[in-house]
PDB file of C-alpha atoms in Angstrom:
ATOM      1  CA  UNK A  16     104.311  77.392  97.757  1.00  0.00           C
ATOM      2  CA  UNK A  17     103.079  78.050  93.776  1.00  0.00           C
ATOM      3  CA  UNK A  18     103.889  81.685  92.632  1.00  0.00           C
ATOM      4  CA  UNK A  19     102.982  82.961  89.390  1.00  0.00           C
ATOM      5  CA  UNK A  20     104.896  85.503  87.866  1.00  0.00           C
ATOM      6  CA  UNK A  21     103.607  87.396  84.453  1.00  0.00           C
ATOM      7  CA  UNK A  22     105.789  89.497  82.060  1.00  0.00           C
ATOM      8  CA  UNK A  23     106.072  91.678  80.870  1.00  0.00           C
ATOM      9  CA  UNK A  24     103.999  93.547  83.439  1.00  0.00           C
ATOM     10  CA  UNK A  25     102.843  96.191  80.735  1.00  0.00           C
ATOM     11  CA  UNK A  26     103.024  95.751  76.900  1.00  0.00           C
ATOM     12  CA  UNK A  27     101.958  98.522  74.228  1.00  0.00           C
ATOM     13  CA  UNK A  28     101.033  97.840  70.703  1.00  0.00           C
ATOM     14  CA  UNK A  29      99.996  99.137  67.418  1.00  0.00           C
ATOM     15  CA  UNK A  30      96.515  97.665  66.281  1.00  0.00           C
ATOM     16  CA  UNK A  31      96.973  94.317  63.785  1.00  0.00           C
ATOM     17  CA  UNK A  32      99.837  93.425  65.797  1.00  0.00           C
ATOM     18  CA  UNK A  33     100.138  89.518  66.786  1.00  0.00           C
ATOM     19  CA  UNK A  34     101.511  89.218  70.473  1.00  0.00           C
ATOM     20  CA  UNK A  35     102.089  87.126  73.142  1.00  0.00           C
ATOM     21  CA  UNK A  36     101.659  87.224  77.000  1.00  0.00           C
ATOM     22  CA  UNK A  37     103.937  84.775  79.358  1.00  0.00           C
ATOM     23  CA  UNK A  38     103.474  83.147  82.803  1.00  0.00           C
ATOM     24  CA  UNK A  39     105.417  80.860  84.583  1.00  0.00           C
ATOM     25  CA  UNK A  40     104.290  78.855  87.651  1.00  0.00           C
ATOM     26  CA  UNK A  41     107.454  77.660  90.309  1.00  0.00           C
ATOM     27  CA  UNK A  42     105.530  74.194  90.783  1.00  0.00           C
ATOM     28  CA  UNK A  43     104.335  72.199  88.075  1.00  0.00           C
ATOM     29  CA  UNK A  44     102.228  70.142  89.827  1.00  0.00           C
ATOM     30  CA  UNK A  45      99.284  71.793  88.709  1.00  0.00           C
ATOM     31  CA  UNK A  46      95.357  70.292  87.766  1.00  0.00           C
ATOM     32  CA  UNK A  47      95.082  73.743  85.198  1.00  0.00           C
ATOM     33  CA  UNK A  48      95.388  77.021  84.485  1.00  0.00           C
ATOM     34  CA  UNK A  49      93.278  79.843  83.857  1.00  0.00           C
ATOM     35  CA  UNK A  50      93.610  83.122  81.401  1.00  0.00           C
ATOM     36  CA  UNK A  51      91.285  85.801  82.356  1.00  0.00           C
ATOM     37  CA  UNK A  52      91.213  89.664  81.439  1.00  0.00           C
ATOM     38  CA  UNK A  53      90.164  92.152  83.632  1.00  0.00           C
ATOM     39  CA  UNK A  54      88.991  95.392  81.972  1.00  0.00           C
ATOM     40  CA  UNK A  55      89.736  99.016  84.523  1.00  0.00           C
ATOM     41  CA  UNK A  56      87.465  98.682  87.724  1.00  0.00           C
ATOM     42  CA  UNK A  57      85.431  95.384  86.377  1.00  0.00           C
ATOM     43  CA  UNK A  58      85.146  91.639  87.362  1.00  0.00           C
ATOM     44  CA  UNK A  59      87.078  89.005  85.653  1.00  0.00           C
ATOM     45  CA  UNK A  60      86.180  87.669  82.312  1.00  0.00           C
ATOM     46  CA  UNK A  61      87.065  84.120  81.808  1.00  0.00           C
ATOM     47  CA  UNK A  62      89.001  83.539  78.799  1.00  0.00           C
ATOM     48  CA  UNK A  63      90.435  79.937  78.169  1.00  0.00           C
ATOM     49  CA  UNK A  64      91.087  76.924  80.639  1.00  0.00           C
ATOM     50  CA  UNK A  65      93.429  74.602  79.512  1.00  0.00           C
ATOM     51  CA  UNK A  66      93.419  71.492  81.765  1.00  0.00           C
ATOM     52  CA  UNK A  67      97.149  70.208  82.639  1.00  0.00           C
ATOM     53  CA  UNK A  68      96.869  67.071  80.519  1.00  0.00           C
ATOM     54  CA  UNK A  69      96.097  69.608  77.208  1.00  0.00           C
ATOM     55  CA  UNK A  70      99.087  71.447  75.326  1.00  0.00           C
ATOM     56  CA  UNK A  71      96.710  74.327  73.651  1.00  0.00           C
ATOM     57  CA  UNK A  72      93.385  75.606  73.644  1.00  0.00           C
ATOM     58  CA  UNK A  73      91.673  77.881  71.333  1.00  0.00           C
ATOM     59  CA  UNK A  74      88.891  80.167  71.089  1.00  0.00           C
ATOM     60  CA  UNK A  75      88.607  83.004  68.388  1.00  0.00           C
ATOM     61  CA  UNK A  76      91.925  85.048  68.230  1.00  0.00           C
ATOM     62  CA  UNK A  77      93.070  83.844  71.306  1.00  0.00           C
ATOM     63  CA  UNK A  78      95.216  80.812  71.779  1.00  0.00           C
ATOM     64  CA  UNK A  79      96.893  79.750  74.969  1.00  0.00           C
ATOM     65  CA  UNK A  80      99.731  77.127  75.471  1.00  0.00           C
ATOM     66  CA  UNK A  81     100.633  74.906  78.344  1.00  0.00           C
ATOM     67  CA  UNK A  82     103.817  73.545  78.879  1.00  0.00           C
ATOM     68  CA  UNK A  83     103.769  71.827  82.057  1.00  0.00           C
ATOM     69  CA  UNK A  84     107.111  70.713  82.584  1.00  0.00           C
ATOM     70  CA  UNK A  85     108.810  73.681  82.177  1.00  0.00           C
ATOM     71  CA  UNK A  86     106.274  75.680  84.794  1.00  0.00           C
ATOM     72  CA  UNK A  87     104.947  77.659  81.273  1.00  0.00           C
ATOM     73  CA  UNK A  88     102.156  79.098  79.723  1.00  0.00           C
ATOM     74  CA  UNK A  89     101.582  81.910  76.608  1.00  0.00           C
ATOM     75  CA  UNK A  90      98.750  83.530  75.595  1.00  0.00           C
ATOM     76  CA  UNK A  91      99.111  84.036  71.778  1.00  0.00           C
ATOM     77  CA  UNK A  92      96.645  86.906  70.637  1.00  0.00           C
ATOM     78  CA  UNK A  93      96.419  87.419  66.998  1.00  0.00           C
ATOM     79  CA  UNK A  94      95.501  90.606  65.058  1.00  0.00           C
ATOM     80  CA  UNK A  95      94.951  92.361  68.028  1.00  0.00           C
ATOM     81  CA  UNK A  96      92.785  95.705  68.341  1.00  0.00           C
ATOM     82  CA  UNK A  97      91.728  98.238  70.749  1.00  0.00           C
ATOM     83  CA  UNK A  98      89.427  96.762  72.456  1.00  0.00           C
ATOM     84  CA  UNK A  99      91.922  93.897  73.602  1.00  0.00           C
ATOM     85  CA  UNK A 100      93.229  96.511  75.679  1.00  0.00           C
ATOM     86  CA  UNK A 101      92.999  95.320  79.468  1.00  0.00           C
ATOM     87  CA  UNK A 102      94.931  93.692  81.935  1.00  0.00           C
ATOM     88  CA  UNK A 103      95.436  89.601  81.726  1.00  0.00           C
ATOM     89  CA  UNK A 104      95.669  87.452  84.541  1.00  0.00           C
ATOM     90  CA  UNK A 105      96.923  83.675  84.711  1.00  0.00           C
ATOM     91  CA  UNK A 106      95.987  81.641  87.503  1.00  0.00           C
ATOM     92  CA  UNK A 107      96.340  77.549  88.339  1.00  0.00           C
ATOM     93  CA  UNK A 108      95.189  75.592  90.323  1.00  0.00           C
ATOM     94  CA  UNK A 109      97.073  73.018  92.503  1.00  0.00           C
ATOM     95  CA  UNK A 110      97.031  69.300  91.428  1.00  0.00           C
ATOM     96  CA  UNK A 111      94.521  67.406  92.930  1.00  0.00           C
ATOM     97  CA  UNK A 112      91.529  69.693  92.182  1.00  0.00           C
ATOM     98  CA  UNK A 113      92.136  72.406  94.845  1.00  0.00           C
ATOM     99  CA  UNK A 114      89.284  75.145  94.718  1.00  0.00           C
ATOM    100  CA  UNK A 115      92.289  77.442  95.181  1.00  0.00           C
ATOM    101  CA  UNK A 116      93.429  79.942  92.181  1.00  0.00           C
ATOM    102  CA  UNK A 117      96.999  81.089  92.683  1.00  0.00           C
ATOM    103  CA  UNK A 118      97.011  84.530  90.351  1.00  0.00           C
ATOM    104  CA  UNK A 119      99.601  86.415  88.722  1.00  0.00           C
ATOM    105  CA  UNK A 120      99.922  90.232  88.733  1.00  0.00           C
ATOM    106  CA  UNK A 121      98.504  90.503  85.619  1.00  0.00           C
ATOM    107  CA  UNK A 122      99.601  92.038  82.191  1.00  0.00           C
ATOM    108  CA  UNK A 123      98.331  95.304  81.085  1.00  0.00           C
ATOM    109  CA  UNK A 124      97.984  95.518  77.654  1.00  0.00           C
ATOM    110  CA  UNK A 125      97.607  98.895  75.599  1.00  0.00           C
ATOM    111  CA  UNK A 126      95.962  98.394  72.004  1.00  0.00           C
ATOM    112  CA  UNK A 127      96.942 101.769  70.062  1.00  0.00           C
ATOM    113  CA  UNK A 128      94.877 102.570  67.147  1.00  0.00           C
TER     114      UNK A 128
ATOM    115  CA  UNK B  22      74.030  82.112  81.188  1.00  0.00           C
ATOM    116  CA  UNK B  23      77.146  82.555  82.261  1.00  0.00           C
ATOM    117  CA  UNK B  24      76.301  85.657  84.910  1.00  0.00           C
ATOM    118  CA  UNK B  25      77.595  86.322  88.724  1.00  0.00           C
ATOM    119  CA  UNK B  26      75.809  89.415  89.710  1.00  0.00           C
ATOM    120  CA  UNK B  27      76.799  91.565  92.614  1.00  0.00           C
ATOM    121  CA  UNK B  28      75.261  94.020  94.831  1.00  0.00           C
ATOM    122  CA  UNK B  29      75.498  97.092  95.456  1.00  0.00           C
ATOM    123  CA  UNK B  30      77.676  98.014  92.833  1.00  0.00           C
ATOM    124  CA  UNK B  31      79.391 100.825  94.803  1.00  0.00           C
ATOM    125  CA  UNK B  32      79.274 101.043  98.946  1.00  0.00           C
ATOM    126  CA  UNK B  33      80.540 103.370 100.955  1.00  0.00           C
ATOM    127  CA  UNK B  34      80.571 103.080 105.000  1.00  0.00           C
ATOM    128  CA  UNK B  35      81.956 104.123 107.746  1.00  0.00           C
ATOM    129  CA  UNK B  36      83.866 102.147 110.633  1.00  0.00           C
ATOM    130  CA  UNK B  37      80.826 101.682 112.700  1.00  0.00           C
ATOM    131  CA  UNK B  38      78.876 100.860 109.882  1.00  0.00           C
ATOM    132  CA  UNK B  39      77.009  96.975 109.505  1.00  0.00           C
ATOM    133  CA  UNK B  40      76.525  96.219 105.349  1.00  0.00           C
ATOM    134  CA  UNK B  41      75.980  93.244 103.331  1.00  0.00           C
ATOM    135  CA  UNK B  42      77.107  92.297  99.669  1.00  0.00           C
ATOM    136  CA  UNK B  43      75.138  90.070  98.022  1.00  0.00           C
ATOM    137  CA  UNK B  44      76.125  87.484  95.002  1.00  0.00           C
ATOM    138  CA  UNK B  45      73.928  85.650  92.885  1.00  0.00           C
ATOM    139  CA  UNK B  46      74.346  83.229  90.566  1.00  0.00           C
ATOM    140  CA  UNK B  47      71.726  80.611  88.434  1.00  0.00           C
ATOM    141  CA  UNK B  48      74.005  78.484  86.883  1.00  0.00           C
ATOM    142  CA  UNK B  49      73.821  75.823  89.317  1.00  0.00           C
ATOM    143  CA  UNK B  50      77.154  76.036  90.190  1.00  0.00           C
ATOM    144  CA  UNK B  51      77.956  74.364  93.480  1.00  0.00           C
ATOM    145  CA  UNK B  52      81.096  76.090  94.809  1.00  0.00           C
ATOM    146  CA  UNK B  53      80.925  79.940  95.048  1.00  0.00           C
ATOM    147  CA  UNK B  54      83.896  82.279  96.172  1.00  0.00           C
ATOM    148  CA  UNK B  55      84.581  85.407  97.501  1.00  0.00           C
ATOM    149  CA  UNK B  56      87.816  87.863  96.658  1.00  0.00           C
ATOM    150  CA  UNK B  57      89.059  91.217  97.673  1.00  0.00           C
ATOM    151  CA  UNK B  58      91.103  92.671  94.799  1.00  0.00           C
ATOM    152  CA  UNK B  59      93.281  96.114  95.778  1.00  0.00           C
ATOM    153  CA  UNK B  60      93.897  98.646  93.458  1.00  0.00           C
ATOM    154  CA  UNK B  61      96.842  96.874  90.738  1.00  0.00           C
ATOM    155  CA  UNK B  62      96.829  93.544  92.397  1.00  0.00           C
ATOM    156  CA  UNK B  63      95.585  90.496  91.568  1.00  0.00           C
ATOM    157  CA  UNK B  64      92.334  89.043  93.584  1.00  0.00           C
ATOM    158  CA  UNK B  65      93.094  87.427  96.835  1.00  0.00           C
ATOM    159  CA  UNK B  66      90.605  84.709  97.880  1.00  0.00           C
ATOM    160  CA  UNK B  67      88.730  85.062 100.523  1.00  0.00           C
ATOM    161  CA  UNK B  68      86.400  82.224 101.354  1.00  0.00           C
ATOM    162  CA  UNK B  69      84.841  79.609  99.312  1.00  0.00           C
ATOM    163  CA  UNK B  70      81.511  77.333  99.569  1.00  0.00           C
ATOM    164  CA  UNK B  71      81.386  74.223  98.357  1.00  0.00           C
ATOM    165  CA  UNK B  72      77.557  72.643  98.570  1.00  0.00           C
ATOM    166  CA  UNK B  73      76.984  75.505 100.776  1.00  0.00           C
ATOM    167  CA  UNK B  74      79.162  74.739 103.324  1.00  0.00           C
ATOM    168  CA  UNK B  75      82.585  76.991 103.716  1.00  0.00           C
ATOM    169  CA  UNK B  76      85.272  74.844 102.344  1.00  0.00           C
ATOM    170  CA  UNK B  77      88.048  77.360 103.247  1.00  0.00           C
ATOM    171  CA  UNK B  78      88.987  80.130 104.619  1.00  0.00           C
ATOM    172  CA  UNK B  79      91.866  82.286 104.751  1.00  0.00           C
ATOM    173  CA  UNK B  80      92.353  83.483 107.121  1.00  0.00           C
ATOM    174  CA  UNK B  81      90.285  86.577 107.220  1.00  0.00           C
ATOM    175  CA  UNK B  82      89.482  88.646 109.955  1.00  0.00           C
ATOM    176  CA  UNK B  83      86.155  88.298 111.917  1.00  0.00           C
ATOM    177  CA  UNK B  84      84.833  91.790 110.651  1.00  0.00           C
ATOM    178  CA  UNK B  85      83.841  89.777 107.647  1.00  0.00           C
ATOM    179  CA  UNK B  86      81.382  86.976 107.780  1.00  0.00           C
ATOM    180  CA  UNK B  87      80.155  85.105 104.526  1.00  0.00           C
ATOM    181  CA  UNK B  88      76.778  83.046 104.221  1.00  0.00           C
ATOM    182  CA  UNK B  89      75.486  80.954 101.799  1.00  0.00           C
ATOM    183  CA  UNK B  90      71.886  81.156 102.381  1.00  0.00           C
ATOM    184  CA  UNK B  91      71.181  78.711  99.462  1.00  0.00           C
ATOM    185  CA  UNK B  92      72.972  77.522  96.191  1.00  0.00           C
ATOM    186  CA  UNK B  93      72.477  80.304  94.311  1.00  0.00           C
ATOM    187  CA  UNK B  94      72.937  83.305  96.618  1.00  0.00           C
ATOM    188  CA  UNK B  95      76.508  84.029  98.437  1.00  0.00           C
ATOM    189  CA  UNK B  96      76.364  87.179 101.130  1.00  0.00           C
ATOM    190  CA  UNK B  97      79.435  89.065 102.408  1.00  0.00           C
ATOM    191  CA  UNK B  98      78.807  90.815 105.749  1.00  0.00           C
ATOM    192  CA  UNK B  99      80.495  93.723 106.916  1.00  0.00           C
ATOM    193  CA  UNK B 100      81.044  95.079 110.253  1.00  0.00           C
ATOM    194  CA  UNK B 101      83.336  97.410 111.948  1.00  0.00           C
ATOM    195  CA  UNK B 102      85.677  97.702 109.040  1.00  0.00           C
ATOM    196  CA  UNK B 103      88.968  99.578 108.812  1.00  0.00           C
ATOM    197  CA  UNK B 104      89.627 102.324 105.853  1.00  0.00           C
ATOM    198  CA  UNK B 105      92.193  99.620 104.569  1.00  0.00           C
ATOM    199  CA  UNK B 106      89.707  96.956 103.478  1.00  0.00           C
ATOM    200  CA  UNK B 107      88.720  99.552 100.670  1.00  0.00           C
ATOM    201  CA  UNK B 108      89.048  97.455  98.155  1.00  0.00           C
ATOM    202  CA  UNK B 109      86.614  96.002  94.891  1.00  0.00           C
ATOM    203  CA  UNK B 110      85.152  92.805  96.069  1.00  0.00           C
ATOM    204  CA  UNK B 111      84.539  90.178  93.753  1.00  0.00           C
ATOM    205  CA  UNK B 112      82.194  87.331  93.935  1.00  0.00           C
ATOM    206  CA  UNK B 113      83.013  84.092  91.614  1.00  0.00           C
ATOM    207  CA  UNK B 114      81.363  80.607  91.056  1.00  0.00           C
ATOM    208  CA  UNK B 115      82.252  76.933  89.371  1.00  0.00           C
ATOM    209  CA  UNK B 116      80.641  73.911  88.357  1.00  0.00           C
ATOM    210  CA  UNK B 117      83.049  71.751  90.659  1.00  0.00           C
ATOM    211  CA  UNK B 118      85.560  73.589  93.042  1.00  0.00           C
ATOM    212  CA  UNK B 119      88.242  72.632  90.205  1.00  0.00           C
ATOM    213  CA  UNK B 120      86.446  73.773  87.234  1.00  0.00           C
ATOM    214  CA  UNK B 121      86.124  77.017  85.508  1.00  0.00           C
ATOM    215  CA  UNK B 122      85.433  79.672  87.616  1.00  0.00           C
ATOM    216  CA  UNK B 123      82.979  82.842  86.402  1.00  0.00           C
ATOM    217  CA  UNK B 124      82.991  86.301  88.119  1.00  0.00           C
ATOM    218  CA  UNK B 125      80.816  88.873  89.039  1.00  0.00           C
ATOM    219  CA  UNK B 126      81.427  92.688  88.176  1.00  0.00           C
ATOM    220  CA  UNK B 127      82.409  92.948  92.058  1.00  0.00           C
ATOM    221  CA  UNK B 128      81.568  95.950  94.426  1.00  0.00           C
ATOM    222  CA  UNK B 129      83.232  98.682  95.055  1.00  0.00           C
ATOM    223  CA  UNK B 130      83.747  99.199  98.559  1.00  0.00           C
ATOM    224  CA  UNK B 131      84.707 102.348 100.075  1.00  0.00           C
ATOM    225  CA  UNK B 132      85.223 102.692 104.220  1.00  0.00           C
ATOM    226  CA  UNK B 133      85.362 105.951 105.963  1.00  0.00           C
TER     227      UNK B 133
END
């Protein structure tokens, strides 16, 4: 059975500070992975799918690795600011295309001005 | 357009209560998914539709009973619910079951 596991599980930074998030997956047979953010009582906001053939994907400040193999994924963010400040979820999805998303509990992330 | 919208945005029943949440989506996305998230954990799926037919279902109890009326609309019903399925209740959609997936806001739901 896939877990996901996230850490730290909270993380608090001064503004302009580059950081990065973790998750590990227990199986690496996976088809992707997800990175989402999820802002206090809100839906999730899609961030970056990186399919499991792909090492990186980019978009803006955000940059998320994939290293298969070792059940491994970062989410690099750089110059980061208050409004970054939410709570990040990874999720994959099981090889073979499965419509199921196995989550993690999530990082919160505190952006201090 | 990359927007799952949800109704109500808030709900609150009681145990006897029947209610409905509606999802809608016009990206013509063909598999659309529903998810109860508790308070500081992550969502939990719930059912999914794939060409409007359910593709899965986990296992949920009978008080809750999805339809997918059409592509673009997803429904949640409610009925005789216990004060522990308080919970937000998020709606999401994809291309492709495997593809990207897009959420709604979710709704809020409350039972007294």
């Amino acid at each position: 059975k896939q877990e996901v596991t996230q850490i730290p599980a909270a993380l608090s930074v001064p503004e302009g500070e580059n950081l990065v998030l973790n998750c590990s997956f227990t199986d690496s047979a996976i088809y992707n992975l997800q990175w989402f953010r999820q802002d206090p009582g809100k839906g999730l906001t899609s961030l970056l799918l990186i399919q499991s053939s792909q090492r990186e994907q980019t978009s803006g400040r955000l940059n998320a690795s994939l290293d298969k193999s070792s059940g491994r994924s970062t989410l690099y963010i750089a110059a980061s600011q208050p409004g970054d400040s939410a709570t990040y979820l990874c999720a994959v999805r099981g090889q073979g295309g499965s419509e199921k998303l196995v989550f993690g509990k999530g990082t919160k992330l505190t952006v201090n001005p | 357009d990359t927007e799952v919208t949800q109704t109500p945005k808030h709900l609150v029943m009681g145990m006897t209560n029947k209610k409905s949440l509606k999802c809608e989506q016009h990206m013509g996305h063909r598999a659309m998914y529903w998810y109860k998230q508790k308070a500081k954990k992550p969502p939990e799926l719930m059912f999914v539709y794939s060409y409007e037919k359910l593709s899965i279902n986990e296992s949920v109890p009978s008080r809750f009973s999805p339809e997918c009326p059409n592509s673009s609309l997803l429904n949640l019903h409610l009925h005789a619910l216990q004060p522990e399925d308080s919970a937000l209740y998020l709606c999401a959609s994809s291309q492709g079951g495997s593809l990207e997936q897009y959420f709604g806001p979710g709704t809020r739901l409350t039972v007294t």
